[in-house]
Amino acid sequence: MTVQKTDVVIVGGGLMGSAAAFFLRRRGQSVILLERDQIGQYASGVNFGNVRRQGRFLGQLALANRSWALWKRLPELIDDDLEFIPSGHMRVCYREDEIAELEAYAAAPEAAQLDLRIYRGAELLQRFGFLGPDVKGGSYAPHDGHANPRLAAPAFARAATRLGARIEERTEVADVQKVGGDFHVTTTDGRQFQSAQLLITAGAWGQKLSAQFGEPVPLDTHGPQMAVTEPVPYALPTVIGVYTKIPEEVIYFRQIPRGNIVIGGGYRSKPDMLNRRAYVEPRSILNQVSQMRRLLPGVGNLNIIRVWSGIEGYLPDSLPVMGPSGTVDGLFYAFGFCGHGFQLGPGVGDVMAELLSTGSTSTPIAPFSITRFALPA
Amino acid sequence: MATARVVIVGAGPAGVRCAETLLAAGIKPILIDENRRDGGQIYRRQPEGFTRDYATLYGREAAKAQDLHQSFDRLREAIDYRPDTLVWNLTPGQLCCVSQGRHRTVDYDALILCTGATDRLMPIEGWHLAGTYSLGGAQIALKNQAVSIGHRVVFMGSGPLLYLVASQYVKAGAEVAAVLDTSPLSLRLKALPKLLARPGVLFTGIKLLAQLYRAKVAVHLGIKPLQVLGDASQGVMGVRFTTGSGRTATVQADAVALGYHLRPETQLGDLAGCAMAFDQASSQWWLATDDAGRTSVKGVYAAGDGAKIRGADAAEHAGRLVALALLEDLQQPVSSALRDGHQQALAVMDQFRLGLAQAFPWPSEQAKALPDSAIVCRCEMISAGELRRTVNEKGACEVNRAKAFSRVGMGRCQGRYCAHAGAEVIAAAAGVQVQEVGRQRGQAPVKPLSMLIEEVAP
Ligand SMILES: Cc1cc2nc3c(=O)[nH]c(=O)nc-3n(C[C@H](O)[C@H](O)[C@H](O)COP(=O)(O)OP(=O)(O)OC[C@H]3O[C@@H](n4cnc5c(N)ncnc54)[C@H](O)[C@@H]3O)c2cc1C
Ligand SMILES: Cc1cc2nc3c(=O)[nH]c(=O)nc-3n(C[C@H](O)[C@H](O)[C@H](O)COP(=O)(O)OP(=O)(O)OC[C@H]3O[C@@H](n4cnc5c(N)ncnc54)[C@H](O)[C@@H]3O)c2cc1C
C-alpha cells in the first residue's frame, strides 16, 4: 500500500475544508482534502444561507468582516457565482426594551464596519410597513445579505482543484495520529496519507478526531429546521430575522430572486447521527408557520412546498473551535460553528490557510481556541 | 394486540377493500383520503348532489365501480373515515394530517399505504406551453367537469391510458386530432404472450383501438415526439413528430395530452424510511415489499398502484391481501385459501403488467435526444441544457446532487412530473444506467401545505 504524502491533509469537505483547501493552494501548500461523503453535503449545503454579521459575538466580527470582504470578491476569486446578494439584513424585535439591546450592539466599536442603523416608530413603519404590528423596532445592516448554500462548498472545492488540490470524496478518515514529525491519516477503507500539518474541519464530527489527540470537546448536535414557500413576485430583498430570548419566537426568512421565501428558526431536532440524517419535526413547521404570520402577515396565503434540516455541531458557549491544537504541533481545528458558520466560511478558510502557512494570523481568533475546554491537568 | 390502531391512507379500490377485510376481522381502521369522496382515482365518485349515472361515468367499469361504492357505503359508519384530509408528513407512529386548514396528528401502530399512482411524463420541447396536459389531467377534466381540454386535441405518449382517454374524448364528442404512440407495433406483438394472461382486458384494449379507427382518428405507432408547437401568447398550436417510417410530420391542435403510463405515489413510504427497489421492467423505483405488501419497515404496508402499477382489479386484490398480511402479523387467524387466491390472481396480473411494460415501454432514449433548450422541470423552468451542465461541469452524477445544484425537482410538484425524466437526462449525460444515478429522496410536505393552517388537538 502506497502512502500519499502532502504538506497538509484536511479532514472534512464542508465549506470550511473546501475554502481552506482553496486558500492553502493560493499560498502554495500541497493539499489533500478527504471527505467522507460528498463535498458540502451536510450543514454547508443545506443551511439557511444567511450571510449575516450583525448579532454575532462581538469578538467574532473581525473574522466575519474578513469573510464578508471575501464574499464581495467571490465571483472573481473562485470564478463561480454563489448567488451572494448583499441586500441588507434587518434584525427586528417585539419588545421596546429589546431595542435598547440592539442599540447597544450597534454602538459597539467592533460593529463599526456594519453601519448598523436602528429603526423604530414612523421610520420603521415607512420602510418595513409590511412587517406585523408586533414588530417594535429593528437594527438594519445594509451590507449583510444571503447566498445559495447548495453551491458554496462545491464551488470552492472545484476552484481548489483547479489550483492543484487533490480532493477525495467518499473517503472517511478513521484514524489520525502523529508519528515522529508527521501526521498519519488512515481511512476506513485502509488508505494512508501523510502530511506535515493536519487540519480538522469535520463539522459536527470534529470532536471525534480531536479526541484522538486527547482534546475532547463537549460538542452537541442539533438540526435547525428550514422550509420554503412556492415562488411569488420578488419584493422582499432584505433578510429579516427576529431577535428574542424566547426560542419559539426565533424566526428568519429571505426571498430569493426566483421568488421563493426561505424560512428558518424555532425548535431544532435531534439528528440521527447513525444514519447521518436530520429530520424535520412537524411541530417546528407549525410553529414556523404561525411565527411567520406574526412577522409577515401577508405570508398566510402562501404554501410551503418543501421542508428540510441539517446536522450542525454546537458548543456550550455558542462559539466554534478554531485555531491550533493545545497539545500537538502542526495540528489545527476549525469545526463546531454553532449554526452560524456559513457566513464565516471563506474567512475561516483564509485565516486557517494563513495560520498554517505562516504560523500566525492577523485576525483575532483566541476566543475560539480548543484549550478553553482543556481539562485541568 | 386487538386494539392496534390501524390507519389506511387512500380510499381507492385498494384502500376500501383493505378496510372491508379488516372490519370483517373485527378491526376498525381509520381511513384517510384527501379527496372529498371515496373511490380513488378510477372509481372517483362525483360530488354529492350530482346525478350522472354509472354507465355514463364509468363505462365498461360501471359494475365494478358500483360494487366498490356500495361496499364502501356499508363500511362508512363502522370505520373512522376521514375524507378531505391530506397526510402531508409522518414520523414513526404518527401521521401529520391537514383538513380544511386544520392540522391534526393521527397515531398508528400499523400503517397501510394505498396511495395510488399519478401520470408518468417525459418532457418534450414546448411542453410548458399552455394547453399541454397530462393524460390523467385530461381525463379528470372530462370526468369531473365534463369539459374537454381543447377544441382539437392530440394524444401523445404510450400506454393503455393513451387509448383509453383518447376514446373517452371521442365518445364525449371532442375532436381528436391524432393519437401518437411512441411504441411500435412490433413490441406489442412480442408482448402478446404476456398480455394474454388477461384476455378480457386485452380484448377491451383492442376494442378501444377499433373505436378510434372507426371514428377515423389518425393513430401513428412508433413515433418520436419532436416538439409541441406554439408560443407564449397563443399556447399550443400543434405537435411535430417523426413518424414510424422516419418522416417529419405535423398535426395541428390547440391542446396536447401527454403521458407514459403511471408512477406510484411513494412519498409517504419513503418518508417512513421504507426501502425502495428498482423495477427493471418499467424502469422506475418503487417501494420494496413482499408478495403481500409488507415494506421493509415493521408496521408499514403498501398495496394497490401505490406499491406496484397493476391496475384497479389488482388493487382490489392487493388491498384484501395486505389486510390479511396485517391480520397475520397481529396473530389473528387467516384463511390460507383466501390468501392464496389473491396471490394467484395477482400473479396473473403481474404477468399482464410485464406485458404492458414491454408493449408500451418508458421512452428513456427520448431523454438523451431532448434538445438543450427543452424545459425538464416545469415548476422551476430548468432546461435540459442546464441540467446537463451540472453533470458535465459540476460532476453531479446523482439525482439529489443534481437537484441541489440545478433545482430540477425542487418545485411544487416535488419532482412528480420531472424526476423520472431528470434522472434519465443525468444518466445519459453521465453515461451510466439510470438506476445508478439514484432517485429523488422524498421530502415533506407530500403536497403543498397552506401557511394558514391552525393546529387542533388530535
Ligand atoms: C439547517 C441549517 C441552517 C443553517 N443556517 C445558517 C445560516 O443561515 N448562516 C450561517 O452562517 N450558518 C448557518 N448554519 C451553519 C453552517 O451551515 C455551518 O456552520 C457550516 O456550514 C459548517 O461548515 P463545516 O464545513 O464546518 O461543516 P460541514 O458542512 O458539516 O462539513 C463537515 C464535513 O466533514 C465531513 N467529515 C466528518 N467526519 C469525517 C471523517 N471522519 N472523514 C472525512 N470526512 C469527515 C462531513 O462528511 C462533512 O461533509 C446552518 C446550519 C444548518 C444545519
Ligand atoms: C390519472 C389517472 C387516470 C386513470 N384512469 C384509469 C382508467 O380510466 N381506467 C383504468 O382502468 N385505470 C385508470 N387508472 C389507473 C387506476 O386509477 C388505478 O389502477 C387504480 O385506481 C388503483 O387503485 P388504488 O386503490 O391503488 O389507488 P387510487 O384509486 O389511485 O386511490 C389512491 C387514493 O389515495 C389518496 N391519497 C394518496 N396520497 C394521499 C395522501 N398523502 N393523503 C391522503 N390521501 C392520499 C388519493 O386521494 C386517492 O383517492 C388511472 C390512473 C391515473 C393516475
PDB file of N, CA and C in Angstrom, chain A residues 290-334:
ATOM      1  N   SER A 290     -46.880  29.766  12.218  1.00  0.00           N
ATOM      2  CA  SER A 290     -47.600  30.777  12.997  1.00  0.00           C
ATOM      3  C   SER A 290     -46.689  31.959  13.311  1.00  0.00           C
ATOM      4  N   GLN A 291     -45.401  31.706  13.531  1.00  0.00           N
ATOM      5  CA  GLN A 291     -44.481  32.832  13.770  1.00  0.00           C
ATOM      6  C   GLN A 291     -44.313  33.689  12.517  1.00  0.00           C
ATOM      7  N   MET A 292     -44.332  33.040  11.369  1.00  0.00           N
ATOM      8  CA  MET A 292     -44.202  33.804  10.124  1.00  0.00           C
ATOM      9  C   MET A 292     -45.417  34.696   9.907  1.00  0.00           C
ATOM     10  N   ARG A 293     -46.582  34.183  10.255  1.00  0.00           N
ATOM     11  CA  ARG A 293     -47.800  35.011  10.082  1.00  0.00           C
ATOM     12  C   ARG A 293     -47.745  36.238  10.994  1.00  0.00           C
ATOM     13  N   ARG A 294     -47.085  36.045  12.144  1.00  0.00           N
ATOM     14  CA  ARG A 294     -46.953  37.168  13.067  1.00  0.00           C
ATOM     15  C   ARG A 294     -45.955  38.196  12.512  1.00  0.00           C
ATOM     16  N   LEU A 295     -44.853  37.689  11.961  1.00  0.00           N
ATOM     17  CA  LEU A 295     -43.798  38.580  11.489  1.00  0.00           C
ATOM     18  C   LEU A 295     -44.150  39.222  10.140  1.00  0.00           C
ATOM     19  N   LEU A 296     -44.764  38.432   9.269  1.00  0.00           N
ATOM     20  CA  LEU A 296     -45.030  38.891   7.900  1.00  0.00           C
ATOM     21  C   LEU A 296     -46.458  38.490   7.540  1.00  0.00           C
ATOM     22  N   PRO A 297     -47.450  39.252   8.016  1.00  0.00           N
ATOM     23  CA  PRO A 297     -48.843  38.806   7.893  1.00  0.00           C
ATOM     24  C   PRO A 297     -49.246  38.400   6.479  1.00  0.00           C
ATOM     25  N   GLY A 298     -48.681  39.033   5.470  1.00  0.00           N
ATOM     26  CA  GLY A 298     -49.075  38.704   4.092  1.00  0.00           C
ATOM     27  C   GLY A 298     -48.714  37.301   3.666  1.00  0.00           C
ATOM     28  N   VAL A 299     -47.905  36.606   4.463  1.00  0.00           N
ATOM     29  CA  VAL A 299     -47.379  35.315   4.032  1.00  0.00           C
ATOM     30  C   VAL A 299     -48.425  34.200   4.111  1.00  0.00           C
ATOM     31  N   GLY A 300     -49.516  34.488   4.841  1.00  0.00           N
ATOM     32  CA  GLY A 300     -50.509  33.438   5.099  1.00  0.00           C
ATOM     33  C   GLY A 300     -51.072  32.784   3.858  1.00  0.00           C
ATOM     34  N   ASN A 301     -51.124  33.521   2.769  1.00  0.00           N
ATOM     35  CA  ASN A 301     -51.723  32.954   1.561  1.00  0.00           C
ATOM     36  C   ASN A 301     -50.815  31.993   0.821  1.00  0.00           C
ATOM     37  N   LEU A 302     -49.569  31.887   1.272  1.00  0.00           N
ATOM     38  CA  LEU A 302     -48.629  31.041   0.531  1.00  0.00           C
ATOM     39  C   LEU A 302     -48.659  29.601   1.025  1.00  0.00           C
ATOM     40  N   ASN A 303     -48.042  28.753   0.213  1.00  0.00           N
ATOM     41  CA  ASN A 303     -47.890  27.347   0.585  1.00  0.00           C
ATOM     42  C   ASN A 303     -46.427  27.025   0.825  1.00  0.00           C
ATOM     43  N   ILE A 304     -46.200  26.154   1.812  1.00  0.00           N
ATOM     44  CA  ILE A 304     -44.871  25.574   1.999  1.00  0.00           C
ATOM     45  C   ILE A 304     -44.744  24.423   1.012  1.00  0.00           C
ATOM     46  N   ILE A 305     -43.666  24.408   0.231  1.00  0.00           N
ATOM     47  CA  ILE A 305     -43.529  23.301  -0.719  1.00  0.00           C
ATOM     48  C   ILE A 305     -42.436  22.308  -0.337  1.00  0.00           C
ATOM     49  N   ARG A 306     -41.586  22.675   0.606  1.00  0.00           N
ATOM     50  CA  ARG A 306     -40.527  21.731   0.974  1.00  0.00           C
ATOM     51  C   ARG A 306     -39.989  22.112   2.342  1.00  0.00           C
ATOM     52  N   VAL A 307     -39.651  21.115   3.141  1.00  0.00           N
ATOM     53  CA  VAL A 307     -39.013  21.379   4.436  1.00  0.00           C
ATOM     54  C   VAL A 307     -37.761  20.505   4.545  1.00  0.00           C
ATOM     55  N   TRP A 308     -36.783  20.939   5.324  1.00  0.00           N
ATOM     56  CA  TRP A 308     -35.576  20.132   5.489  1.00  0.00           C
ATOM     57  C   TRP A 308     -34.828  20.571   6.747  1.00  0.00           C
ATOM     58  N   SER A 309     -33.800  19.813   7.062  1.00  0.00           N
ATOM     59  CA  SER A 309     -32.956  20.140   8.200  1.00  0.00           C
ATOM     60  C   SER A 309     -31.533  19.734   7.858  1.00  0.00           C
ATOM     61  N   GLY A 310     -30.613  19.910   8.791  1.00  0.00           N
ATOM     62  CA  GLY A 310     -29.231  19.519   8.549  1.00  0.00           C
ATOM     63  C   GLY A 310     -28.530  19.358   9.886  1.00  0.00           C
ATOM     64  N   ILE A 311     -27.397  18.700   9.861  1.00  0.00           N
ATOM     65  CA  ILE A 311     -26.692  18.391  11.112  1.00  0.00           C
ATOM     66  C   ILE A 311     -25.646  19.461  11.401  1.00  0.00           C
ATOM     67  N   GLU A 312     -25.767  20.100  12.547  1.00  0.00           N
ATOM     68  CA  GLU A 312     -24.795  21.127  12.899  1.00  0.00           C
ATOM     69  C   GLU A 312     -24.212  20.822  14.289  1.00  0.00           C
ATOM     70  N   GLY A 313     -22.939  21.163  14.477  1.00  0.00           N
ATOM     71  CA  GLY A 313     -22.268  20.962  15.761  1.00  0.00           C
ATOM     72  C   GLY A 313     -22.305  22.236  16.598  1.00  0.00           C
ATOM     73  N   TYR A 314     -22.661  22.082  17.875  1.00  0.00           N
ATOM     74  CA  TYR A 314     -22.786  23.230  18.781  1.00  0.00           C
ATOM     75  C   TYR A 314     -21.909  23.026  20.008  1.00  0.00           C
ATOM     76  N   LEU A 315     -21.327  24.120  20.478  1.00  0.00           N
ATOM     77  CA  LEU A 315     -20.559  24.081  21.725  1.00  0.00           C
ATOM     78  C   LEU A 315     -21.309  24.901  22.770  1.00  0.00           C
ATOM     79  N   PRO A 316     -21.044  24.620  24.041  1.00  0.00           N
ATOM     80  CA  PRO A 316     -21.877  25.228  25.086  1.00  0.00           C
ATOM     81  C   PRO A 316     -21.854  26.756  25.052  1.00  0.00           C
ATOM     82  N   ASP A 317     -20.750  27.362  24.633  1.00  0.00           N
ATOM     83  CA  ASP A 317     -20.693  28.823  24.631  1.00  0.00           C
ATOM     84  C   ASP A 317     -21.052  29.409  23.266  1.00  0.00           C
ATOM     85  N   SER A 318     -21.598  28.575  22.386  1.00  0.00           N
ATOM     86  CA  SER A 318     -22.019  29.028  21.048  1.00  0.00           C
ATOM     87  C   SER A 318     -20.879  29.610  20.214  1.00  0.00           C
ATOM     88  N   LEU A 319     -19.661  29.226  20.527  1.00  0.00           N
ATOM     89  CA  LEU A 319     -18.510  29.655  19.720  1.00  0.00           C
ATOM     90  C   LEU A 319     -17.839  28.419  19.139  1.00  0.00           C
ATOM     91  N   PRO A 320     -17.222  28.570  17.969  1.00  0.00           N
ATOM     92  CA  PRO A 320     -16.595  27.409  17.332  1.00  0.00           C
ATOM     93  C   PRO A 320     -15.277  27.018  17.999  1.00  0.00           C
ATOM     94  N   VAL A 321     -14.754  25.892  17.528  1.00  0.00           N
ATOM     95  CA  VAL A 321     -13.387  25.506  17.875  1.00  0.00           C
ATOM     96  C   VAL A 321     -12.549  25.868  16.655  1.00  0.00           C
ATOM     97  N   MET A 322     -11.589  26.787  16.853  1.00  0.00           N
ATOM     98  CA  MET A 322     -10.833  27.271  15.695  1.00  0.00           C
ATOM     99  C   MET A 322      -9.453  27.723  16.149  1.00  0.00           C
ATOM    100  N   GLY A 323      -8.439  27.190  15.488  1.00  0.00           N
ATOM    101  CA  GLY A 323      -7.076  27.574  15.832  1.00  0.00           C
ATOM    102  C   GLY A 323      -6.196  26.354  16.014  1.00  0.00           C
ATOM    103  N   PRO A 324      -4.975  26.575  16.508  1.00  0.00           N
ATOM    104  CA  PRO A 324      -4.049  25.460  16.685  1.00  0.00           C
ATOM    105  C   PRO A 324      -4.462  24.570  17.848  1.00  0.00           C
ATOM    106  N   SER A 325      -4.038  23.324  17.786  1.00  0.00           N
ATOM    107  CA  SER A 325      -4.227  22.394  18.902  1.00  0.00           C
ATOM    108  C   SER A 325      -3.480  22.927  20.116  1.00  0.00           C
ATOM    109  N   GLY A 326      -3.958  22.560  21.313  1.00  0.00           N
ATOM    110  CA  GLY A 326      -3.261  22.973  22.513  1.00  0.00           C
ATOM    111  C   GLY A 326      -2.138  22.023  22.874  1.00  0.00           C
ATOM    112  N   THR A 327      -2.085  20.885  22.200  1.00  0.00           N
ATOM    113  CA  THR A 327      -1.119  19.870  22.625  1.00  0.00           C
ATOM    114  C   THR A 327      -0.208  19.370  21.506  1.00  0.00           C
ATOM    115  N   VAL A 328      -0.677  19.385  20.262  1.00  0.00           N
ATOM    116  CA  VAL A 328       0.098  18.751  19.185  1.00  0.00           C
ATOM    117  C   VAL A 328       0.514  19.799  18.154  1.00  0.00           C
ATOM    118  N   ASP A 329       1.797  19.884  17.895  1.00  0.00           N
ATOM    119  CA  ASP A 329       2.326  20.819  16.896  1.00  0.00           C
ATOM    120  C   ASP A 329       1.850  20.441  15.497  1.00  0.00           C
ATOM    121  N   GLY A 330       1.472  21.422  14.715  1.00  0.00           N
ATOM    122  CA  GLY A 330       1.098  21.139  13.319  1.00  0.00           C
ATOM    123  C   GLY A 330      -0.340  20.702  13.161  1.00  0.00           C
ATOM    124  N   LEU A 331      -1.061  20.612  14.262  1.00  0.00           N
ATOM    125  CA  LEU A 331      -2.470  20.187  14.217  1.00  0.00           C
ATOM    126  C   LEU A 331      -3.360  21.412  14.411  1.00  0.00           C
ATOM    127  N   PHE A 332      -4.385  21.525  13.552  1.00  0.00           N
ATOM    128  CA  PHE A 332      -5.282  22.695  13.598  1.00  0.00           C
ATOM    129  C   PHE A 332      -6.741  22.255  13.499  1.00  0.00           C
ATOM    130  N   TYR A 333      -7.584  23.070  14.097  1.00  0.00           N
ATOM    131  CA  TYR A 333      -9.019  22.764  14.076  1.00  0.00           C
ATOM    132  C   TYR A 333      -9.823  23.948  13.538  1.00  0.00           C
ATOM    133  N   ALA A 334     -10.938  23.631  12.895  1.00  0.00           N
ATOM    134  CA  ALA A 334     -11.966  24.640  12.574  1.00  0.00           C
ATOM    135  C   ALA A 334     -13.275  23.880  12.424  1.00  0.00           C
TER     136      ALA A 334
END
